[in-house]
């Protein structure tokens, strides 16, 4: 039945960059909630996932994203911490991602974790764009809240624009040293061959329409076939964290990157003592535009399709391992799936 087989999966977008360069603020601006306020010490300690449906993407991006032109259901953002201690979380986020945003503070430029993020993206061959953030901090900047950046860029005085250009060329130079040919995003023709640099401000919202438009275009135009998958197949995901949830016991925070998972499914999860075979008791999903880390009331759902962040409640998850695979058994032999999970541990 062709109507049932192929559908476009939601692209996974990792947000990477040096500490304090504005990763969480950018997502925060996009989802319009105040996650930052709830973060301990303003350091993002865990990976979170934020689903932004296509109609919201197009609302924020205005004329730059026409929803009629896209088959993709939206974008799933994974925030990562910039603090130097969290290399594994960044690598996990980078490995899961279809595409990435490298956030660079336009005044601070490339810093140690920027270099580290670039090499993670290089190793995983993840296409990325650069969000040159905090343009509003350039002395004399004349803000145009939530506007596309081209108009705002043209509206600056020659001196301010020259100042911004100088900083952007420095970032372009650092990317070049790392082996990437980069340019202002509006001059880039093929975003898979060249890295687009998008001036943005998480504070004023300038450039965010452009950022979303480039991400949608990059996913649809250059990854269309990879996004066109049978999302009705058995679910596959990665454990971000094992957490205690009142009323549910040990649960898994998971990014589902392929297929579908349903309540009652038999699953195999990587654990400290080897693969765990168990049955899904409940699937808990953050609402769209809610942040999986801070959302306290999850919605219980019967079925989830990729890509999505979700919480899985099931017996025997105490020994489950962060970073380990989660597989729905489906109509395969349980033993074959156990072996496949064992090999990935
Ligand atoms: P880690 O998660 O710790 O790696 O940091 P982060 O990259 O998520 O940075 P975060 O979003 O927490 O922002 C750090 C600080 O920069 C906060 O005080 C933000 O308010 C500020 N900030 C972020 N983006 C902007 C911006 O575009 N303009 C201005 N003026 N400040 C910003
Ligand atoms: Mg953060």
mmCIF file of C-alpha atoms and ligand atoms in Angstrom:
data_model
loop_
_atom_site.group_PDB
_atom_site.id
_atom_site.type_symbol
_atom_site.label_atom_id
_atom_site.label_comp_id
_atom_site.label_asym_id
_atom_site.label_seq_id
_atom_site.Cartn_x
_atom_site.Cartn_y
_atom_site.Cartn_z
ATOM 1 C CA UNK A 1 0.000 0.000 0.000
ATOM 2 C CA UNK A 2 1.963 3.043 -1.257
ATOM 3 C CA UNK A 3 -0.142 5.428 0.820
ATOM 4 C CA UNK A 4 1.171 3.758 3.963
ATOM 5 C CA UNK A 5 4.841 3.235 3.231
ATOM 6 C CA UNK A 6 6.953 6.346 2.731
ATOM 7 C CA UNK A 7 6.581 9.514 4.683
ATOM 8 C CA UNK A 8 9.091 12.224 5.462
ATOM 9 C CA UNK A 9 10.712 11.955 8.822
ATOM 10 C CA UNK A 10 11.436 15.050 10.910
ATOM 11 C CA UNK A 11 15.094 16.119 10.471
ATOM 12 C CA UNK A 12 17.187 16.176 13.650
ATOM 13 C CA UNK A 13 19.089 19.437 14.117
ATOM 14 C CA UNK A 14 21.891 19.496 16.710
ATOM 15 C CA UNK A 15 22.835 22.854 18.212
ATOM 16 C CA UNK A 16 26.541 22.954 19.062
ATOM 17 C CA UNK A 17 29.023 25.588 20.163
ATOM 18 C CA UNK A 18 31.191 27.073 22.899
ATOM 19 C CA UNK A 19 29.817 27.766 26.377
ATOM 20 C CA UNK A 20 27.632 30.896 26.614
ATOM 21 C CA UNK A 21 27.613 31.543 22.860
ATOM 22 C CA UNK A 22 23.792 31.403 22.934
ATOM 23 C CA UNK A 23 22.641 27.892 21.890
ATOM 24 C CA UNK A 24 19.861 27.636 24.463
ATOM 25 C CA UNK A 25 18.878 31.282 23.930
ATOM 26 C CA UNK A 26 18.415 30.678 20.213
ATOM 27 C CA UNK A 27 16.154 27.687 20.831
ATOM 28 C CA UNK A 28 14.457 29.631 23.562
ATOM 29 C CA UNK A 29 13.714 32.455 21.179
ATOM 30 C CA UNK A 30 12.391 29.949 18.689
ATOM 31 C CA UNK A 31 10.098 28.220 21.113
ATOM 32 C CA UNK A 32 9.169 31.379 22.936
ATOM 33 C CA UNK A 33 9.492 29.947 26.421
ATOM 34 C CA UNK A 34 11.969 30.618 29.194
ATOM 35 C CA UNK A 35 14.051 27.476 29.521
ATOM 36 C CA UNK A 36 17.090 29.537 30.481
ATOM 37 C CA UNK A 37 15.394 30.639 33.674
ATOM 38 C CA UNK A 38 15.136 27.026 34.855
ATOM 39 C CA UNK A 39 18.718 26.049 34.077
ATOM 40 C CA UNK A 40 21.001 25.558 37.019
ATOM 41 C CA UNK A 41 23.945 27.941 36.824
ATOM 42 C CA UNK A 42 22.899 28.805 33.235
ATOM 43 C CA UNK A 43 24.825 25.751 32.047
ATOM 44 C CA UNK A 44 22.854 23.232 30.002
ATOM 45 C CA UNK A 45 23.617 19.985 31.805
ATOM 46 C CA UNK A 46 21.670 17.658 29.589
ATOM 47 C CA UNK A 47 20.678 17.250 26.025
ATOM 48 C CA UNK A 48 17.077 18.308 25.454
ATOM 49 C CA UNK A 49 14.894 17.992 22.371
ATOM 50 C CA UNK A 50 12.463 20.547 20.982
ATOM 51 C CA UNK A 51 10.027 19.730 18.200
ATOM 52 C CA UNK A 52 8.935 22.659 16.037
ATOM 53 C CA UNK A 53 6.147 21.761 13.600
ATOM 54 C CA UNK A 54 6.228 23.110 10.036
ATOM 55 C CA UNK A 55 3.394 25.601 10.536
ATOM 56 C CA UNK A 56 5.281 27.188 13.438
ATOM 57 C CA UNK A 57 8.546 27.238 11.429
ATOM 58 C CA UNK A 58 6.761 29.037 8.631
ATOM 59 C CA UNK A 59 5.035 31.435 11.002
ATOM 60 C CA UNK A 60 8.391 32.514 12.479
ATOM 61 C CA UNK A 61 10.180 32.571 9.116
ATOM 62 C CA UNK A 62 7.407 34.512 7.357
ATOM 63 C CA UNK A 63 7.978 34.911 3.611
ATOM 64 C CA UNK A 64 11.206 32.909 3.802
ATOM 65 C CA UNK A 65 9.431 29.563 4.396
ATOM 66 C CA UNK A 66 6.367 28.737 2.319
ATOM 67 C CA UNK A 67 4.850 25.624 3.951
ATOM 68 C CA UNK A 68 3.491 24.524 0.555
ATOM 69 C CA UNK A 69 7.063 23.950 -0.641
ATOM 70 C CA UNK A 70 7.930 21.443 2.072
ATOM 71 C CA UNK A 71 7.031 17.819 2.726
ATOM 72 C CA UNK A 72 8.970 17.738 6.003
ATOM 73 C CA UNK A 73 6.834 17.779 9.160
ATOM 74 C CA UNK A 74 9.065 20.314 10.918
ATOM 75 C CA UNK A 75 12.403 20.298 12.740
ATOM 76 C CA UNK A 76 13.577 18.524 15.902
ATOM 77 C CA UNK A 77 16.266 20.525 17.714
ATOM 78 C CA UNK A 78 18.718 18.934 20.130
ATOM 79 C CA UNK A 79 20.392 21.393 22.490
ATOM 80 C CA UNK A 80 23.839 20.461 23.772
ATOM 81 C CA UNK A 81 25.953 21.912 26.584
ATOM 82 C CA UNK A 82 29.002 24.013 25.682
ATOM 83 C CA UNK A 83 30.899 23.440 28.937
ATOM 84 C CA UNK A 84 34.187 21.647 28.270
ATOM 85 C CA UNK A 85 33.281 18.739 30.582
ATOM 86 C CA UNK A 86 30.466 17.522 28.329
ATOM 87 C CA UNK A 87 32.326 16.247 25.267
ATOM 88 C CA UNK A 88 30.395 12.946 25.219
ATOM 89 C CA UNK A 89 27.033 14.697 25.227
ATOM 90 C CA UNK A 90 28.150 16.882 22.323
ATOM 91 C CA UNK A 91 29.491 13.922 20.390
ATOM 92 C CA UNK A 92 26.234 12.017 21.005
ATOM 93 C CA UNK A 93 24.176 14.998 19.816
ATOM 94 C CA UNK A 94 26.410 15.422 16.762
ATOM 95 C CA UNK A 95 26.203 11.727 15.873
ATOM 96 C CA UNK A 96 22.399 11.680 16.120
ATOM 97 C CA UNK A 97 21.936 14.759 13.985
ATOM 98 C CA UNK A 98 21.033 15.004 10.308
ATOM 99 C CA UNK A 99 22.202 18.610 10.223
ATOM 100 C CA UNK A 100 23.603 21.045 12.766
ATOM 101 C CA UNK A 101 23.785 24.667 13.790
ATOM 102 C CA UNK A 102 27.217 25.770 14.973
ATOM 103 C CA UNK A 103 26.591 28.763 17.230
ATOM 104 C CA UNK A 104 29.454 31.271 17.406
ATOM 105 C CA UNK A 105 29.328 34.470 19.441
ATOM 106 C CA UNK A 106 30.187 37.036 16.779
ATOM 107 C CA UNK A 107 32.272 39.077 19.226
ATOM 108 C CA UNK A 108 34.026 36.150 20.882
ATOM 109 C CA UNK A 109 34.731 34.210 17.683
ATOM 110 C CA UNK A 110 36.055 30.634 17.575
ATOM 111 C CA UNK A 111 36.806 29.211 21.047
ATOM 112 C CA UNK A 112 37.981 25.739 22.192
ATOM 113 C CA UNK A 113 34.545 24.065 22.105
ATOM 114 C CA UNK A 114 33.815 25.690 18.726
ATOM 115 C CA UNK A 115 36.871 23.901 17.336
ATOM 116 C CA UNK A 116 35.791 20.713 19.067
ATOM 117 C CA UNK A 117 32.265 20.974 17.615
ATOM 118 C CA UNK A 118 33.684 21.510 14.122
ATOM 119 C CA UNK A 119 35.740 18.343 14.385
ATOM 120 C CA UNK A 120 32.719 16.367 15.677
ATOM 121 C CA UNK A 121 30.742 17.573 12.641
ATOM 122 C CA UNK A 122 33.651 16.824 10.346
ATOM 123 C CA UNK A 123 34.030 13.274 11.719
ATOM 124 C CA UNK A 124 30.305 12.522 11.510
ATOM 125 C CA UNK A 125 30.046 14.244 8.075
ATOM 126 C CA UNK A 126 27.101 16.260 9.356
ATOM 127 C CA UNK A 127 26.206 19.250 7.142
ATOM 128 C CA UNK A 128 25.985 22.437 9.183
ATOM 129 C CA UNK A 129 25.340 26.163 9.094
ATOM 130 C CA UNK A 130 26.909 28.776 11.345
ATOM 131 C CA UNK A 131 24.699 31.059 13.431
ATOM 132 C CA UNK A 132 26.917 34.101 14.082
ATOM 133 C CA UNK A 133 25.034 35.085 17.218
ATOM 134 C CA UNK A 134 24.725 38.260 19.317
ATOM 135 C CA UNK A 135 24.924 40.729 16.408
ATOM 136 C CA UNK A 136 22.954 43.097 18.657
ATOM 137 C CA UNK A 137 26.064 43.497 20.858
ATOM 138 C CA UNK A 138 28.008 45.209 18.076
ATOM 139 C CA UNK A 139 28.429 48.839 19.190
ATOM 140 C CA UNK A 140 25.903 51.091 17.440
ATOM 141 C CA UNK A 141 23.740 48.187 16.236
ATOM 142 C CA UNK A 142 20.294 49.311 15.117
ATOM 143 C CA UNK A 143 17.933 46.399 15.835
ATOM 144 C CA UNK A 144 14.984 45.244 13.713
ATOM 145 C CA UNK A 145 13.283 42.727 16.021
ATOM 146 C CA UNK A 146 12.463 39.327 14.490
ATOM 147 C CA UNK A 147 13.294 40.554 10.974
ATOM 148 C CA UNK A 148 15.155 38.662 8.249
ATOM 149 C CA UNK A 149 18.839 39.591 8.521
ATOM 150 C CA UNK A 150 19.374 40.973 4.996
ATOM 151 C CA UNK A 151 17.114 43.967 5.644
ATOM 152 C CA UNK A 152 18.582 44.516 9.089
ATOM 153 C CA UNK A 153 22.152 44.241 7.723
ATOM 154 C CA UNK A 154 21.425 46.858 5.046
ATOM 155 C CA UNK A 155 19.837 49.138 7.665
ATOM 156 C CA UNK A 156 23.093 49.458 9.677
ATOM 157 C CA UNK A 157 25.471 52.375 9.297
ATOM 158 C CA UNK A 158 28.561 51.714 7.128
ATOM 159 C CA UNK A 159 30.708 51.614 10.242
ATOM 160 C CA UNK A 160 28.540 49.056 12.050
ATOM 161 C CA UNK A 161 28.206 46.917 8.933
ATOM 162 C CA UNK A 162 31.969 47.094 8.437
ATOM 163 C CA UNK A 163 32.479 46.026 12.044
ATOM 164 C CA UNK A 164 30.134 43.042 11.582
ATOM 165 C CA UNK A 165 31.777 42.086 8.262
ATOM 166 C CA UNK A 166 35.184 42.043 9.922
ATOM 167 C CA UNK A 167 33.981 39.641 12.615
ATOM 168 C CA UNK A 168 32.162 37.447 10.097
ATOM 169 C CA UNK A 169 35.324 37.219 7.952
ATOM 170 C CA UNK A 170 37.238 36.118 11.017
ATOM 171 C CA UNK A 171 34.760 33.262 11.527
ATOM 172 C CA UNK A 172 34.938 32.432 7.800
ATOM 173 C CA UNK A 173 38.740 32.343 8.131
ATOM 174 C CA UNK A 174 38.591 29.957 11.095
ATOM 175 C CA UNK A 175 36.241 27.674 9.155
ATOM 176 C CA UNK A 176 38.647 27.786 6.237
ATOM 177 C CA UNK A 177 41.524 26.755 8.525
ATOM 178 C CA UNK A 178 39.393 23.754 9.544
ATOM 179 C CA UNK A 179 38.939 22.830 5.880
ATOM 180 C CA UNK A 180 35.509 24.324 5.180
ATOM 181 C CA UNK A 181 34.767 26.836 2.480
ATOM 182 C CA UNK A 182 32.291 29.277 4.032
ATOM 183 C CA UNK A 183 30.590 32.524 3.079
ATOM 184 C CA UNK A 184 27.752 34.869 4.050
ATOM 185 C CA UNK A 185 24.734 32.617 3.662
ATOM 186 C CA UNK A 186 23.065 34.745 0.990
ATOM 187 C CA UNK A 187 26.018 34.122 -1.325
ATOM 188 C CA UNK A 188 25.961 30.347 -0.841
ATOM 189 C CA UNK A 189 24.412 28.353 -3.713
ATOM 190 C CA UNK A 190 24.912 24.810 -2.418
ATOM 191 C CA UNK A 191 24.728 24.461 1.360
ATOM 192 C CA UNK A 192 26.217 20.969 1.249
ATOM 193 C CA UNK A 193 29.402 22.188 -0.409
ATOM 194 C CA UNK A 194 29.716 25.526 1.348
ATOM 195 C CA UNK A 195 29.002 26.500 4.916
ATOM 196 C CA UNK A 196 26.545 29.387 5.152
ATOM 197 C CA UNK A 197 27.188 31.945 7.879
ATOM 198 C CA UNK A 198 23.972 33.546 9.135
ATOM 199 C CA UNK A 199 24.204 36.643 11.358
ATOM 200 C CA UNK A 200 21.559 36.301 14.092
ATOM 201 C CA UNK A 201 20.557 37.586 17.493
ATOM 202 C CA UNK A 202 18.814 35.376 20.020
ATOM 203 C CA UNK A 203 18.076 38.577 21.909
ATOM 204 C CA UNK A 204 16.255 40.509 19.156
ATOM 205 C CA UNK A 205 15.266 37.571 16.939
ATOM 206 C CA UNK A 206 16.990 39.086 13.900
ATOM 207 C CA UNK A 207 18.170 36.433 11.442
ATOM 208 C CA UNK A 208 16.112 33.624 12.975
ATOM 209 C CA UNK A 209 13.750 33.569 9.943
ATOM 210 C CA UNK A 210 16.850 33.104 7.746
ATOM 211 C CA UNK A 211 18.258 30.388 10.003
ATOM 212 C CA UNK A 212 15.013 28.380 9.871
ATOM 213 C CA UNK A 213 14.703 28.862 6.100
ATOM 214 C CA UNK A 214 18.252 27.584 5.509
ATOM 215 C CA UNK A 215 17.684 24.577 7.806
ATOM 216 C CA UNK A 216 14.449 23.652 6.031
ATOM 217 C CA UNK A 217 16.051 24.101 2.615
ATOM 218 C CA UNK A 218 19.126 22.103 3.595
ATOM 219 C CA UNK A 219 16.992 19.217 4.911
ATOM 220 C CA UNK A 220 14.540 19.129 2.045
ATOM 221 C CA UNK A 221 16.797 19.879 -0.900
ATOM 222 C CA UNK A 222 19.948 18.024 0.021
ATOM 223 C CA UNK A 223 18.682 15.311 2.334
ATOM 224 C CA UNK A 224 15.235 14.681 0.854
ATOM 225 C CA UNK A 225 15.912 11.034 0.112
ATOM 226 C CA UNK A 226 17.441 10.359 3.519
ATOM 227 C CA UNK A 227 14.377 11.946 5.132
ATOM 228 C CA UNK A 228 11.991 9.856 3.041
ATOM 229 C CA UNK A 229 11.839 6.719 5.143
ATOM 230 C CA UNK A 230 9.317 4.134 6.185
ATOM 231 C CA UNK A 231 8.394 5.662 9.519
ATOM 232 C CA UNK A 232 5.935 2.821 10.113
ATOM 233 C CA UNK A 233 8.901 0.401 10.538
ATOM 234 C CA UNK A 234 10.194 -0.740 13.956
ATOM 235 C CA UNK A 235 11.423 2.201 16.036
ATOM 236 C CA UNK A 236 15.124 2.872 16.639
ATOM 237 C CA UNK A 237 16.530 5.440 19.008
ATOM 238 C CA UNK A 238 19.278 6.465 21.407
ATOM 239 C CA UNK A 239 19.008 6.783 25.192
ATOM 240 C CA UNK A 240 19.919 10.268 26.385
ATOM 241 C CA UNK A 241 19.259 9.663 30.034
ATOM 242 C CA UNK A 242 17.786 7.274 32.555
ATOM 243 C CA UNK A 243 15.598 9.146 35.044
ATOM 244 C CA UNK A 244 13.190 8.342 37.868
ATOM 245 C CA UNK A 245 9.676 9.548 37.159
ATOM 246 C CA UNK A 246 7.070 9.541 39.886
ATOM 247 C CA UNK A 247 4.450 6.868 39.190
ATOM 248 C CA UNK A 248 6.553 5.293 36.442
ATOM 249 C CA UNK A 249 9.819 4.219 38.120
ATOM 250 C CA UNK A 250 12.934 4.255 35.927
ATOM 251 C CA UNK A 251 12.247 5.801 32.529
ATOM 252 C CA UNK A 252 14.335 6.529 29.446
ATOM 253 C CA UNK A 253 14.690 9.899 27.750
ATOM 254 C CA UNK A 254 15.118 8.857 24.137
ATOM 255 C CA UNK A 255 15.604 10.465 20.763
ATOM 256 C CA UNK A 256 13.716 8.252 18.315
ATOM 257 C CA UNK A 257 15.477 8.720 14.971
ATOM 258 C CA UNK A 258 13.768 6.056 12.881
ATOM 259 C CA UNK A 259 10.461 4.189 12.653
ATOM 260 C CA UNK A 260 7.608 4.006 15.152
ATOM 261 C CA UNK A 261 7.279 2.863 18.751
ATOM 262 C CA UNK A 262 3.952 1.903 20.341
ATOM 263 C CA UNK A 263 2.618 1.180 23.783
ATOM 264 C CA UNK A 264 2.936 -2.581 24.452
ATOM 265 C CA UNK A 265 5.889 -2.999 22.034
ATOM 266 C CA UNK A 266 8.667 -5.377 22.985
ATOM 267 C CA UNK A 267 11.937 -3.393 23.051
ATOM 268 C CA UNK A 268 15.628 -4.112 23.544
ATOM 269 C CA UNK A 269 17.701 -1.488 25.388
ATOM 270 C CA UNK A 270 21.453 -1.421 25.978
ATOM 271 C CA UNK A 271 22.320 -1.745 29.669
ATOM 272 C CA UNK A 272 25.344 -1.892 31.968
ATOM 273 C CA UNK A 273 24.908 -5.684 32.252
ATOM 274 C CA UNK A 274 24.110 -6.181 28.550
ATOM 275 C CA UNK A 275 20.895 -5.816 26.525
ATOM 276 C CA UNK A 276 17.608 -5.536 28.468
ATOM 277 C CA UNK A 277 14.456 -7.027 26.937
ATOM 278 C CA UNK A 278 11.282 -5.371 28.196
ATOM 279 C CA UNK A 279 7.818 -4.157 27.171
ATOM 280 C CA UNK A 280 6.745 -0.514 26.791
ATOM 281 C CA UNK A 281 4.319 0.374 29.553
ATOM 282 C CA UNK A 282 3.804 4.016 28.617
ATOM 283 C CA UNK A 283 5.073 6.553 26.099
ATOM 284 C CA UNK A 284 5.305 10.064 27.412
ATOM 285 C CA UNK A 285 5.778 12.920 25.004
ATOM 286 C CA UNK A 286 6.538 16.552 25.560
ATOM 287 C CA UNK A 287 4.005 18.713 23.793
ATOM 288 C CA UNK A 288 5.188 20.486 20.634
ATOM 289 C CA UNK A 289 7.240 23.532 21.535
ATOM 290 C CA UNK A 290 7.763 22.198 25.038
ATOM 291 C CA UNK A 291 11.212 21.295 26.260
ATOM 292 C CA UNK A 292 11.711 17.660 27.263
ATOM 293 C CA UNK A 293 14.020 18.626 30.148
ATOM 294 C CA UNK A 294 11.740 21.129 31.840
ATOM 295 C CA UNK A 295 8.290 19.916 30.848
ATOM 296 C CA UNK A 296 6.838 18.421 34.004
ATOM 297 C CA UNK A 297 3.557 17.128 32.747
ATOM 298 C CA UNK A 298 4.056 14.755 29.885
ATOM 299 C CA UNK A 299 1.276 13.735 27.629
ATOM 300 C CA UNK A 300 0.740 9.958 27.456
ATOM 301 C CA UNK A 301 0.510 8.785 23.848
ATOM 302 C CA UNK A 302 -0.093 5.407 22.183
ATOM 303 C CA UNK A 303 2.428 5.776 19.383
ATOM 304 C CA UNK A 304 5.379 7.998 18.390
ATOM 305 C CA UNK A 305 7.098 8.322 14.981
ATOM 306 C CA UNK A 306 10.576 9.640 14.157
ATOM 307 C CA UNK A 307 12.138 11.949 14.732
ATOM 308 C CA UNK A 308 10.972 12.853 18.202
ATOM 309 C CA UNK A 309 12.155 13.146 21.768
ATOM 310 C CA UNK A 310 10.133 11.006 24.163
ATOM 311 C CA UNK A 311 10.170 9.301 27.511
ATOM 312 C CA UNK A 312 9.693 5.528 27.679
ATOM 313 C CA UNK A 313 8.337 3.871 30.830
ATOM 314 C CA UNK A 314 8.914 0.114 31.082
ATOM 315 C CA UNK A 315 9.907 -2.447 33.737
ATOM 316 C CA UNK A 316 13.586 -3.278 34.381
ATOM 317 C CA UNK A 317 15.144 -0.056 33.084
ATOM 318 C CA UNK A 318 17.308 0.639 36.146
ATOM 319 C CA UNK A 319 20.474 -0.689 34.457
ATOM 320 C CA UNK A 320 19.824 1.038 31.116
ATOM 321 C CA UNK A 321 22.758 3.034 29.794
ATOM 322 C CA UNK A 322 22.939 6.624 28.486
ATOM 323 C CA UNK A 323 24.031 6.639 24.864
ATOM 324 C CA UNK A 324 22.884 3.039 24.320
ATOM 325 C CA UNK A 325 20.547 1.949 21.511
ATOM 326 C CA UNK A 326 16.814 1.300 21.920
ATOM 327 C CA UNK A 327 15.196 -1.019 19.351
ATOM 328 C CA UNK A 328 11.601 -2.104 18.843
ATOM 329 C CA UNK A 329 11.590 -5.848 18.131
ATOM 330 C CA UNK A 330 8.555 -5.765 15.789
ATOM 331 C CA UNK A 331 8.169 -8.933 13.717
ATOM 332 C CA UNK A 332 11.844 -9.873 14.058
ATOM 333 C CA UNK A 333 13.258 -12.570 16.344
ATOM 334 C CA UNK A 334 13.929 -11.098 19.801
ATOM 335 C CA UNK A 335 17.304 -12.868 19.889
ATOM 336 C CA UNK A 336 18.443 -11.227 16.627
ATOM 337 C CA UNK A 337 17.625 -7.761 17.983
ATOM 338 C CA UNK A 338 19.408 -8.577 21.285
ATOM 339 C CA UNK A 339 22.524 -9.514 19.301
ATOM 340 C CA UNK A 340 22.321 -6.325 17.223
ATOM 341 C CA UNK A 341 22.065 -4.205 20.395
ATOM 342 C CA UNK A 342 24.907 -6.171 22.033
ATOM 343 C CA UNK A 343 27.147 -5.365 19.061
ATOM 344 C CA UNK A 344 26.471 -1.639 19.442
ATOM 345 C CA UNK A 345 27.375 -1.574 23.154
HETATM 346 P P1 LIG B 1 25.877 26.637 27.530
HETATM 347 O O1 LIG B 1 24.613 25.827 27.485
HETATM 348 O O2 LIG B 1 26.343 26.877 28.891
HETATM 349 O O3 LIG B 1 26.936 26.066 26.646
HETATM 350 O O4 LIG B 1 25.558 28.121 26.935
HETATM 351 P P2 LIG B 1 24.625 28.527 25.716
HETATM 352 O O5 LIG B 1 25.398 28.492 24.460
HETATM 353 O O6 LIG B 1 23.356 27.746 25.734
HETATM 354 O O7 LIG B 1 24.343 30.061 26.024
HETATM 355 P P3 LIG B 1 23.014 30.724 26.624
HETATM 356 O O8 LIG B 1 21.909 30.616 25.640
HETATM 357 O O9 LIG B 1 22.795 30.200 27.981
HETATM 358 O O10 LIG B 1 23.453 32.249 26.645
HETATM 359 C C1 LIG B 1 24.519 32.734 27.430
HETATM 360 C C2 LIG B 1 24.322 34.185 27.736
HETATM 361 O O11 LIG B 1 24.365 34.960 26.536
HETATM 362 C C3 LIG B 1 22.960 34.509 28.375
HETATM 363 O O12 LIG B 1 23.163 35.495 29.349
HETATM 364 C C4 LIG B 1 22.140 35.058 27.237
HETATM 365 O O13 LIG B 1 21.157 35.961 27.658
HETATM 366 C C5 LIG B 1 23.191 35.755 26.409
HETATM 367 N N1 LIG B 1 22.822 35.796 24.974
HETATM 368 C C6 LIG B 1 22.559 34.734 24.192
HETATM 369 N N2 LIG B 1 22.272 35.134 22.940
HETATM 370 C C7 LIG B 1 22.358 36.487 22.924
HETATM 371 C C8 LIG B 1 22.190 37.485 21.907
HETATM 372 O O14 LIG B 1 21.892 37.224 20.741
HETATM 373 N N3 LIG B 1 22.402 38.779 22.294
HETATM 374 C C9 LIG B 1 22.731 39.122 23.566
HETATM 375 N N4 LIG B 1 22.902 40.412 23.819
HETATM 376 N N5 LIG B 1 22.905 38.217 24.537
HETATM 377 C C10 LIG B 1 22.724 36.911 24.227
HETATM 378 MG MG1 LIG B 2 22.778 26.145 26.885
#
